[in-house]
Amino acid sequence: MKINTFYKKYENILLSASAIFLYISFIFLRYDPIYELNDDTMIRNLLSGDYTGTPTPMNNQMMYIFSAALSFLYKIIRSVQWFDLFLIACQCVCLWSVLYVLIGYCNKTLYKIAILISGCLFSVTFLLNHFVLITYTVTSGMLAVTSIFLFVTDKRRVSVQSWIAIFFAVLSFCMRSELCLMLIPFICLAGVYCWSTEKKVFTTDNFKKYFGLFGVLIGCIGVVLFTDKLAYSSEEWQNFRTLFDARTTVYDYTDIPL
């Protein structure tokens, strides 16, 4: 009886977690996940200390505060590939979050299982290459898109789910700021949509609630930017970043801009 009660209480969590476990097990048994781009390899080697001999957060590709946290983990246990694990964990959490929310709309277990199977099949069809050929850019995009999804599907309007969405958006910015900034307007649009579905739109509570969310998002991004600018404020790093930005322009476009 206790087991049955426990299962009924946490059914959605258990079912969605089981689906993700089976999905990831299939990927690791069938394929050998690797990095898609050399940028990811460079980031991992810098964070782990393979290049410099000592784990360092100065990799210039991600926000400093995020890199500092990962490099600290490498300092604790050097043998564990924390960057690899983190990217995989983020992708799994994003997929789990979507499936967990979707099956919450169903009352019958059979329907929930059908949604989970459909979700995993969709992922195998359209997202499998991103789980096998891992890159931090796509992972950042998945976090930002999941943030939008969580905002739109928050039934209670600004609940824990919305705050998790804010966390995903900030994490996406820390990982790949340029990509997150491209999706920030859509994140804000999701917030406006949620606001528009309130029974009484223009109330003091709603202004506090939604502008509070937006303020926390912008505030967190501001703190991340400030710490990054401070960490790379030396003249040497400024010169390197100018060179790196030029390299990125040539690397990302087919022609040299005139």
PDB file of C-alpha atoms in Angstrom:
ATOM      1  CA  MET A   1       0.000   0.000   0.000  1.00  0.00           C
ATOM      2  CA  LYS A   2       2.813   2.409   0.864  1.00  0.00           C
ATOM      3  CA  ILE A   3       4.572   1.647  -2.425  1.00  0.00           C
ATOM      4  CA  ASN A   4       1.374   2.232  -4.376  1.00  0.00           C
ATOM      5  CA  THR A   5       0.755   5.520  -2.547  1.00  0.00           C
ATOM      6  CA  PHE A   6       4.331   6.641  -3.200  1.00  0.00           C
ATOM      7  CA  TYR A   7       4.006   5.778  -6.888  1.00  0.00           C
ATOM      8  CA  LYS A   8       0.726   7.640  -7.295  1.00  0.00           C
ATOM      9  CA  LYS A   9       2.180  10.697  -5.597  1.00  0.00           C
ATOM     10  CA  TYR A  10       5.310  10.818  -7.733  1.00  0.00           C
ATOM     11  CA  GLU A  11       4.029   9.051 -10.841  1.00  0.00           C
ATOM     12  CA  ASN A  12       4.862  11.842 -13.285  1.00  0.00           C
ATOM     13  CA  ILE A  13       8.395  12.220 -11.940  1.00  0.00           C
ATOM     14  CA  LEU A  14       9.047   8.476 -11.977  1.00  0.00           C
ATOM     15  CA  LEU A  15       7.618   7.913 -15.456  1.00  0.00           C
ATOM     16  CA  SER A  16       9.424  10.845 -17.082  1.00  0.00           C
ATOM     17  CA  ALA A  17      12.692   9.999 -15.313  1.00  0.00           C
ATOM     18  CA  SER A  18      12.412   6.367 -16.452  1.00  0.00           C
ATOM     19  CA  ALA A  19      11.836   7.490 -20.028  1.00  0.00           C
ATOM     20  CA  ILE A  20      14.927   9.716 -19.954  1.00  0.00           C
ATOM     21  CA  PHE A  21      17.001   6.932 -18.397  1.00  0.00           C
ATOM     22  CA  LEU A  22      15.994   4.498 -21.159  1.00  0.00           C
ATOM     23  CA  TYR A  23      16.576   7.112 -23.835  1.00  0.00           C
ATOM     24  CA  ILE A  24      20.071   8.002 -22.607  1.00  0.00           C
ATOM     25  CA  SER A  25      20.919   4.326 -22.068  1.00  0.00           C
ATOM     26  CA  PHE A  26      19.992   3.669 -25.696  1.00  0.00           C
ATOM     27  CA  ILE A  27      22.260   6.501 -26.862  1.00  0.00           C
ATOM     28  CA  PHE A  28      25.277   5.354 -24.844  1.00  0.00           C
ATOM     29  CA  LEU A  29      24.802   1.697 -25.771  1.00  0.00           C
ATOM     30  CA  ARG A  30      24.265   2.424 -29.454  1.00  0.00           C
ATOM     31  CA  TYR A  31      26.614   5.372 -29.985  1.00  0.00           C
ATOM     32  CA  ASP A  32      29.762   6.957 -28.608  1.00  0.00           C
ATOM     33  CA  PRO A  33      28.973  10.636 -27.925  1.00  0.00           C
ATOM     34  CA  ILE A  34      31.715  13.070 -28.942  1.00  0.00           C
ATOM     35  CA  TYR A  35      32.134  16.820 -29.326  1.00  0.00           C
ATOM     36  CA  GLU A  36      30.806  18.263 -32.549  1.00  0.00           C
ATOM     37  CA  LEU A  37      33.180  21.239 -32.731  1.00  0.00           C
ATOM     38  CA  ASN A  38      36.763  22.002 -31.792  1.00  0.00           C
ATOM     39  CA  ASP A  39      35.537  24.871 -29.584  1.00  0.00           C
ATOM     40  CA  ASP A  40      34.054  22.401 -27.118  1.00  0.00           C
ATOM     41  CA  THR A  41      37.310  20.464 -26.966  1.00  0.00           C
ATOM     42  CA  MET A  42      39.230  23.663 -26.336  1.00  0.00           C
ATOM     43  CA  ILE A  43      36.868  24.700 -23.535  1.00  0.00           C
ATOM     44  CA  ARG A  44      37.109  21.298 -21.875  1.00  0.00           C
ATOM     45  CA  ASN A  45      40.902  21.225 -22.106  1.00  0.00           C
ATOM     46  CA  LEU A  46      41.200  24.698 -20.589  1.00  0.00           C
ATOM     47  CA  LEU A  47      38.741  24.026 -17.785  1.00  0.00           C
ATOM     48  CA  SER A  48      40.366  20.702 -16.933  1.00  0.00           C
ATOM     49  CA  GLY A  49      43.928  22.023 -17.131  1.00  0.00           C
ATOM     50  CA  ASP A  50      45.002  19.778 -20.003  1.00  0.00           C
ATOM     51  CA  TYR A  51      46.502  22.806 -21.788  1.00  0.00           C
ATOM     52  CA  THR A  52      47.934  24.774 -18.894  1.00  0.00           C
ATOM     53  CA  GLY A  53      48.524  22.039 -16.313  1.00  0.00           C
ATOM     54  CA  THR A  54      46.099  23.711 -13.883  1.00  0.00           C
ATOM     55  CA  PRO A  55      42.295  24.011 -14.235  1.00  0.00           C
ATOM     56  CA  THR A  56      41.464  27.557 -15.289  1.00  0.00           C
ATOM     57  CA  PRO A  57      38.180  29.416 -15.789  1.00  0.00           C
ATOM     58  CA  MET A  58      39.709  31.739 -18.403  1.00  0.00           C
ATOM     59  CA  ASN A  59      38.431  30.212 -21.633  1.00  0.00           C
ATOM     60  CA  ASN A  60      36.805  33.298 -23.256  1.00  0.00           C
ATOM     61  CA  GLN A  61      33.986  31.225 -24.728  1.00  0.00           C
ATOM     62  CA  MET A  62      31.631  31.177 -21.762  1.00  0.00           C
ATOM     63  CA  MET A  63      30.832  33.639 -19.009  1.00  0.00           C
ATOM     64  CA  TYR A  64      33.523  33.743 -16.320  1.00  0.00           C
ATOM     65  CA  ILE A  65      31.264  32.938 -13.357  1.00  0.00           C
ATOM     66  CA  PHE A  66      30.092  29.747 -15.068  1.00  0.00           C
ATOM     67  CA  SER A  67      33.597  28.711 -16.119  1.00  0.00           C
ATOM     68  CA  ALA A  68      34.865  29.363 -12.588  1.00  0.00           C
ATOM     69  CA  ALA A  69      32.323  26.923 -11.147  1.00  0.00           C
ATOM     70  CA  LEU A  70      33.293  24.171 -13.605  1.00  0.00           C
ATOM     71  CA  SER A  71      37.027  24.707 -13.201  1.00  0.00           C
ATOM     72  CA  PHE A  72      36.572  24.512  -9.424  1.00  0.00           C
ATOM     73  CA  LEU A  73      35.025  21.053  -9.851  1.00  0.00           C
ATOM     74  CA  TYR A  74      38.055  20.006 -11.911  1.00  0.00           C
ATOM     75  CA  LYS A  75      40.299  21.202  -9.089  1.00  0.00           C
ATOM     76  CA  ILE A  76      38.418  18.972  -6.661  1.00  0.00           C
ATOM     77  CA  ILE A  77      38.383  15.833  -8.840  1.00  0.00           C
ATOM     78  CA  ARG A  78      40.604  16.168 -11.900  1.00  0.00           C
ATOM     79  CA  SER A  79      39.789  12.733 -13.335  1.00  0.00           C
ATOM     80  CA  VAL A  80      36.083  13.459 -13.852  1.00  0.00           C
ATOM     81  CA  GLN A  81      35.124  15.185 -17.105  1.00  0.00           C
ATOM     82  CA  TRP A  82      32.760  17.703 -15.526  1.00  0.00           C
ATOM     83  CA  PHE A  83      32.177  19.702 -18.696  1.00  0.00           C
ATOM     84  CA  ASP A  84      31.035  16.618 -20.610  1.00  0.00           C
ATOM     85  CA  LEU A  85      28.771  15.518 -17.787  1.00  0.00           C
ATOM     86  CA  PHE A  86      27.294  18.976 -17.411  1.00  0.00           C
ATOM     87  CA  LEU A  87      26.364  19.295 -21.091  1.00  0.00           C
ATOM     88  CA  ILE A  88      24.749  15.854 -21.096  1.00  0.00           C
ATOM     89  CA  ALA A  89      22.943  16.562 -17.816  1.00  0.00           C
ATOM     90  CA  CYS A  90      21.566  19.860 -19.161  1.00  0.00           C
ATOM     91  CA  GLN A  91      20.203  18.186 -22.271  1.00  0.00           C
ATOM     92  CA  CYS A  92      18.625  15.410 -20.209  1.00  0.00           C
ATOM     93  CA  VAL A  93      17.055  17.889 -17.781  1.00  0.00           C
ATOM     94  CA  CYS A  94      15.631  19.913 -20.672  1.00  0.00           C
ATOM     95  CA  LEU A  95      14.034  16.852 -22.252  1.00  0.00           C
ATOM     96  CA  TRP A  96      12.807  15.616 -18.882  1.00  0.00           C
ATOM     97  CA  SER A  97      11.252  18.995 -18.066  1.00  0.00           C
ATOM     98  CA  VAL A  98       9.285  19.026 -21.313  1.00  0.00           C
ATOM     99  CA  LEU A  99       8.055  15.444 -20.890  1.00  0.00           C
ATOM    100  CA  TYR A 100       7.191  15.988 -17.225  1.00  0.00           C
ATOM    101  CA  VAL A 101       5.051  19.015 -18.020  1.00  0.00           C
ATOM    102  CA  LEU A 102       3.330  17.314 -20.970  1.00  0.00           C
ATOM    103  CA  ILE A 103       2.260  14.213 -19.059  1.00  0.00           C
ATOM    104  CA  GLY A 104       0.884  16.499 -16.351  1.00  0.00           C
ATOM    105  CA  TYR A 105      -2.019  17.207 -18.703  1.00  0.00           C
ATOM    106  CA  CYS A 106      -3.069  13.544 -18.631  1.00  0.00           C
ATOM    107  CA  ASN A 107      -4.962  11.664 -15.929  1.00  0.00           C
ATOM    108  CA  LYS A 108      -4.506   8.118 -17.183  1.00  0.00           C
ATOM    109  CA  THR A 109      -1.171   6.327 -16.975  1.00  0.00           C
ATOM    110  CA  LEU A 110      -1.616   4.824 -20.447  1.00  0.00           C
ATOM    111  CA  TYR A 111      -1.879   8.275 -22.007  1.00  0.00           C
ATOM    112  CA  LYS A 112       1.196   9.423 -20.108  1.00  0.00           C
ATOM    113  CA  ILE A 113       3.208   6.480 -21.402  1.00  0.00           C
ATOM    114  CA  ALA A 114       2.023   7.230 -24.938  1.00  0.00           C
ATOM    115  CA  ILE A 115       3.235  10.835 -24.630  1.00  0.00           C
ATOM    116  CA  LEU A 116       6.582   9.710 -23.237  1.00  0.00           C
ATOM    117  CA  ILE A 117       7.080   7.252 -26.096  1.00  0.00           C
ATOM    118  CA  SER A 118       6.093   9.917 -28.633  1.00  0.00           C
ATOM    119  CA  GLY A 119       8.459  12.424 -27.029  1.00  0.00           C
ATOM    120  CA  CYS A 120      11.390  10.013 -27.087  1.00  0.00           C
ATOM    121  CA  LEU A 121      10.665   9.057 -30.703  1.00  0.00           C
ATOM    122  CA  PHE A 122      10.532  12.739 -31.628  1.00  0.00           C
ATOM    123  CA  SER A 123      13.881  13.267 -29.908  1.00  0.00           C
ATOM    124  CA  VAL A 124      15.415  10.288 -31.703  1.00  0.00           C
ATOM    125  CA  THR A 125      14.141  11.637 -35.027  1.00  0.00           C
ATOM    126  CA  PHE A 126      15.048  15.307 -34.687  1.00  0.00           C
ATOM    127  CA  LEU A 127      17.494  15.690 -31.783  1.00  0.00           C
ATOM    128  CA  LEU A 128      19.542  12.479 -31.735  1.00  0.00           C
ATOM    129  CA  ASN A 129      22.522  14.047 -33.521  1.00  0.00           C
ATOM    130  CA  HIS A 130      22.710  16.735 -30.825  1.00  0.00           C
ATOM    131  CA  PHE A 131      22.810  14.105 -28.081  1.00  0.00           C
ATOM    132  CA  VAL A 132      25.528  12.183 -29.924  1.00  0.00           C
ATOM    133  CA  LEU A 133      27.499  15.141 -31.336  1.00  0.00           C
ATOM    134  CA  ILE A 134      27.459  17.366 -28.275  1.00  0.00           C
ATOM    135  CA  THR A 135      28.165  21.082 -28.378  1.00  0.00           C
ATOM    136  CA  TYR A 136      27.711  23.806 -25.815  1.00  0.00           C
ATOM    137  CA  THR A 137      25.955  26.062 -28.336  1.00  0.00           C
ATOM    138  CA  VAL A 138      23.078  23.642 -28.896  1.00  0.00           C
ATOM    139  CA  THR A 139      22.897  22.911 -25.162  1.00  0.00           C
ATOM    140  CA  SER A 140      22.543  26.625 -24.467  1.00  0.00           C
ATOM    141  CA  GLY A 141      19.782  26.817 -27.057  1.00  0.00           C
ATOM    142  CA  MET A 142      17.965  23.877 -25.499  1.00  0.00           C
ATOM    143  CA  LEU A 143      18.052  25.574 -22.104  1.00  0.00           C
ATOM    144  CA  ALA A 144      16.660  28.818 -23.528  1.00  0.00           C
ATOM    145  CA  VAL A 145      13.900  27.068 -25.483  1.00  0.00           C
ATOM    146  CA  THR A 146      12.981  24.979 -22.440  1.00  0.00           C
ATOM    147  CA  SER A 147      12.770  28.213 -20.475  1.00  0.00           C
ATOM    148  CA  ILE A 148      10.220  29.544 -22.979  1.00  0.00           C
ATOM    149  CA  PHE A 149       8.266  26.284 -22.798  1.00  0.00           C
ATOM    150  CA  LEU A 150       8.154  26.359 -18.992  1.00  0.00           C
ATOM    151  CA  PHE A 151       6.908  29.957 -18.986  1.00  0.00           C
ATOM    152  CA  VAL A 152       4.096  29.247 -21.438  1.00  0.00           C
ATOM    153  CA  THR A 153       2.952  26.046 -19.723  1.00  0.00           C
ATOM    154  CA  ASP A 154       3.010  27.361 -16.150  1.00  0.00           C
ATOM    155  CA  LYS A 155      -0.602  26.722 -15.149  1.00  0.00           C
ATOM    156  CA  ARG A 156      -0.413  28.687 -11.916  1.00  0.00           C
ATOM    157  CA  ARG A 157       1.306  31.668 -13.544  1.00  0.00           C
ATOM    158  CA  VAL A 158       4.582  32.553 -11.846  1.00  0.00           C
ATOM    159  CA  SER A 159       5.056  29.510  -9.691  1.00  0.00           C
ATOM    160  CA  VAL A 160       8.212  27.493  -9.016  1.00  0.00           C
ATOM    161  CA  GLN A 161       8.087  26.447 -12.669  1.00  0.00           C
ATOM    162  CA  SER A 162       8.557  30.055 -13.799  1.00  0.00           C
ATOM    163  CA  TRP A 163      11.516  30.544 -11.479  1.00  0.00           C
ATOM    164  CA  ILE A 164      13.077  27.375 -12.881  1.00  0.00           C
ATOM    165  CA  ALA A 165      12.567  28.906 -16.329  1.00  0.00           C
ATOM    166  CA  ILE A 166      14.474  32.001 -15.175  1.00  0.00           C
ATOM    167  CA  PHE A 167      17.295  29.781 -13.921  1.00  0.00           C
ATOM    168  CA  PHE A 168      17.461  27.956 -17.276  1.00  0.00           C
ATOM    169  CA  ALA A 169      17.592  31.272 -19.142  1.00  0.00           C
ATOM    170  CA  VAL A 170      20.438  32.588 -16.975  1.00  0.00           C
ATOM    171  CA  LEU A 171      22.310  29.300 -17.312  1.00  0.00           C
ATOM    172  CA  SER A 172      21.865  29.485 -21.079  1.00  0.00           C
ATOM    173  CA  PHE A 173      23.340  32.998 -21.030  1.00  0.00           C
ATOM    174  CA  CYS A 174      26.302  31.834 -18.953  1.00  0.00           C
ATOM    175  CA  MET A 175      26.978  29.028 -21.396  1.00  0.00           C
ATOM    176  CA  ARG A 176      26.546  30.884 -24.700  1.00  0.00           C
ATOM    177  CA  SER A 177      25.551  34.508 -24.234  1.00  0.00           C
ATOM    178  CA  GLU A 178      25.101  35.345 -27.928  1.00  0.00           C
ATOM    179  CA  LEU A 179      22.602  32.556 -28.511  1.00  0.00           C
ATOM    180  CA  CYS A 180      20.648  33.339 -25.358  1.00  0.00           C
ATOM    181  CA  LEU A 181      20.411  37.020 -26.288  1.00  0.00           C
ATOM    182  CA  MET A 182      18.868  35.978 -29.600  1.00  0.00           C
ATOM    183  CA  LEU A 183      16.127  34.148 -27.696  1.00  0.00           C
ATOM    184  CA  ILE A 184      15.610  36.676 -24.878  1.00  0.00           C
ATOM    185  CA  PRO A 185      12.851  38.471 -26.883  1.00  0.00           C
ATOM    186  CA  PHE A 186      10.959  35.181 -27.157  1.00  0.00           C
ATOM    187  CA  ILE A 187      11.404  34.545 -23.431  1.00  0.00           C
ATOM    188  CA  CYS A 188       9.960  37.991 -22.738  1.00  0.00           C
ATOM    189  CA  LEU A 189       7.158  37.319 -25.225  1.00  0.00           C
ATOM    190  CA  ALA A 190       6.318  34.127 -23.323  1.00  0.00           C
ATOM    191  CA  GLY A 191       6.073  36.209 -20.160  1.00  0.00           C
ATOM    192  CA  VAL A 192       3.773  38.713 -21.886  1.00  0.00           C
ATOM    193  CA  TYR A 193       1.586  35.839 -23.086  1.00  0.00           C
ATOM    194  CA  CYS A 194       1.290  34.485 -19.550  1.00  0.00           C
ATOM    195  CA  TRP A 195       0.422  37.962 -18.292  1.00  0.00           C
ATOM    196  CA  SER A 196      -2.264  38.364 -20.962  1.00  0.00           C
ATOM    197  CA  THR A 197      -4.016  35.174 -19.803  1.00  0.00           C
ATOM    198  CA  GLU A 198      -4.581  36.513 -16.295  1.00  0.00           C
ATOM    199  CA  LYS A 199      -8.232  37.142 -15.404  1.00  0.00           C
ATOM    200  CA  LYS A 200      -7.399  40.714 -14.468  1.00  0.00           C
ATOM    201  CA  VAL A 201      -4.427  41.888 -16.471  1.00  0.00           C
ATOM    202  CA  PHE A 202      -3.582  45.354 -15.156  1.00  0.00           C
ATOM    203  CA  THR A 203      -3.385  44.834 -11.423  1.00  0.00           C
ATOM    204  CA  THR A 204      -0.708  45.823  -8.940  1.00  0.00           C
ATOM    205  CA  ASP A 205       0.004  42.193  -8.102  1.00  0.00           C
ATOM    206  CA  ASN A 206       0.519  41.307 -11.764  1.00  0.00           C
ATOM    207  CA  PHE A 207       2.848  44.259 -12.300  1.00  0.00           C
ATOM    208  CA  LYS A 208       4.910  43.197  -9.298  1.00  0.00           C
ATOM    209  CA  LYS A 209       4.844  39.547 -10.315  1.00  0.00           C
ATOM    210  CA  TYR A 210       5.862  39.840 -13.959  1.00  0.00           C
ATOM    211  CA  PHE A 211       8.162  42.835 -13.690  1.00  0.00           C
ATOM    212  CA  GLY A 212       9.737  41.067 -10.723  1.00  0.00           C
ATOM    213  CA  LEU A 213      10.506  38.042 -12.901  1.00  0.00           C
ATOM    214  CA  PHE A 214      11.888  40.254 -15.643  1.00  0.00           C
ATOM    215  CA  GLY A 215      13.923  42.220 -13.124  1.00  0.00           C
ATOM    216  CA  VAL A 216      15.480  39.065 -11.675  1.00  0.00           C
ATOM    217  CA  LEU A 217      16.357  37.838 -15.179  1.00  0.00           C
ATOM    218  CA  ILE A 218      17.977  41.115 -16.218  1.00  0.00           C
ATOM    219  CA  GLY A 219      19.636  41.489 -12.814  1.00  0.00           C
ATOM    220  CA  CYS A 220      21.218  38.038 -12.975  1.00  0.00           C
ATOM    221  CA  ILE A 221      22.415  38.654 -16.531  1.00  0.00           C
ATOM    222  CA  GLY A 222      23.868  41.989 -15.387  1.00  0.00           C
ATOM    223  CA  VAL A 223      25.786  40.328 -12.543  1.00  0.00           C
ATOM    224  CA  VAL A 224      27.115  37.663 -14.911  1.00  0.00           C
ATOM    225  CA  LEU A 225      28.238  40.328 -17.403  1.00  0.00           C
ATOM    226  CA  PHE A 226      29.848  42.450 -14.691  1.00  0.00           C
ATOM    227  CA  THR A 227      31.912  39.569 -13.309  1.00  0.00           C
ATOM    228  CA  ASP A 228      32.935  38.582 -16.838  1.00  0.00           C
ATOM    229  CA  LYS A 229      34.040  42.124 -17.725  1.00  0.00           C
ATOM    230  CA  LEU A 230      35.948  42.355 -14.451  1.00  0.00           C
ATOM    231  CA  ALA A 231      37.725  39.029 -14.985  1.00  0.00           C
ATOM    232  CA  TYR A 232      38.847  39.981 -18.513  1.00  0.00           C
ATOM    233  CA  SER A 233      39.554  43.661 -17.830  1.00  0.00           C
ATOM    234  CA  SER A 234      43.335  43.504 -18.354  1.00  0.00           C
ATOM    235  CA  GLU A 235      44.815  45.032 -21.497  1.00  0.00           C
ATOM    236  CA  GLU A 236      46.156  41.658 -22.630  1.00  0.00           C
ATOM    237  CA  TRP A 237      42.725  40.068 -22.469  1.00  0.00           C
ATOM    238  CA  GLN A 238      41.096  43.042 -24.186  1.00  0.00           C
ATOM    239  CA  ASN A 239      43.530  42.740 -27.093  1.00  0.00           C
ATOM    240  CA  PHE A 240      42.981  39.014 -27.272  1.00  0.00           C
ATOM    241  CA  ARG A 241      39.193  39.424 -27.268  1.00  0.00           C
ATOM    242  CA  THR A 242      39.413  41.885 -30.153  1.00  0.00           C
ATOM    243  CA  LEU A 243      41.426  39.325 -32.107  1.00  0.00           C
ATOM    244  CA  PHE A 244      39.064  36.536 -31.060  1.00  0.00           C
ATOM    245  CA  ASP A 245      35.992  38.493 -32.191  1.00  0.00           C
ATOM    246  CA  ALA A 246      37.612  39.012 -35.596  1.00  0.00           C
ATOM    247  CA  ARG A 247      38.370  35.297 -35.761  1.00  0.00           C
ATOM    248  CA  THR A 248      34.747  34.498 -34.902  1.00  0.00           C
ATOM    249  CA  THR A 249      33.481  36.764 -37.678  1.00  0.00           C
ATOM    250  CA  VAL A 250      35.618  35.009 -40.262  1.00  0.00           C
ATOM    251  CA  TYR A 251      34.845  31.588 -38.760  1.00  0.00           C
ATOM    252  CA  ASP A 252      31.064  32.032 -38.750  1.00  0.00           C
ATOM    253  CA  TYR A 253      30.545  33.714 -42.127  1.00  0.00           C
ATOM    254  CA  THR A 254      31.320  32.446 -45.611  1.00  0.00           C
ATOM    255  CA  ASP A 255      32.757  35.756 -46.812  1.00  0.00           C
ATOM    256  CA  ILE A 256      34.979  38.322 -45.154  1.00  0.00           C
ATOM    257  CA  PRO A 257      32.764  41.341 -44.340  1.00  0.00           C
ATOM    258  CA  LEU A 258      33.830  44.496 -46.206  1.00  0.00           C
TER     259      LEU A 258
END
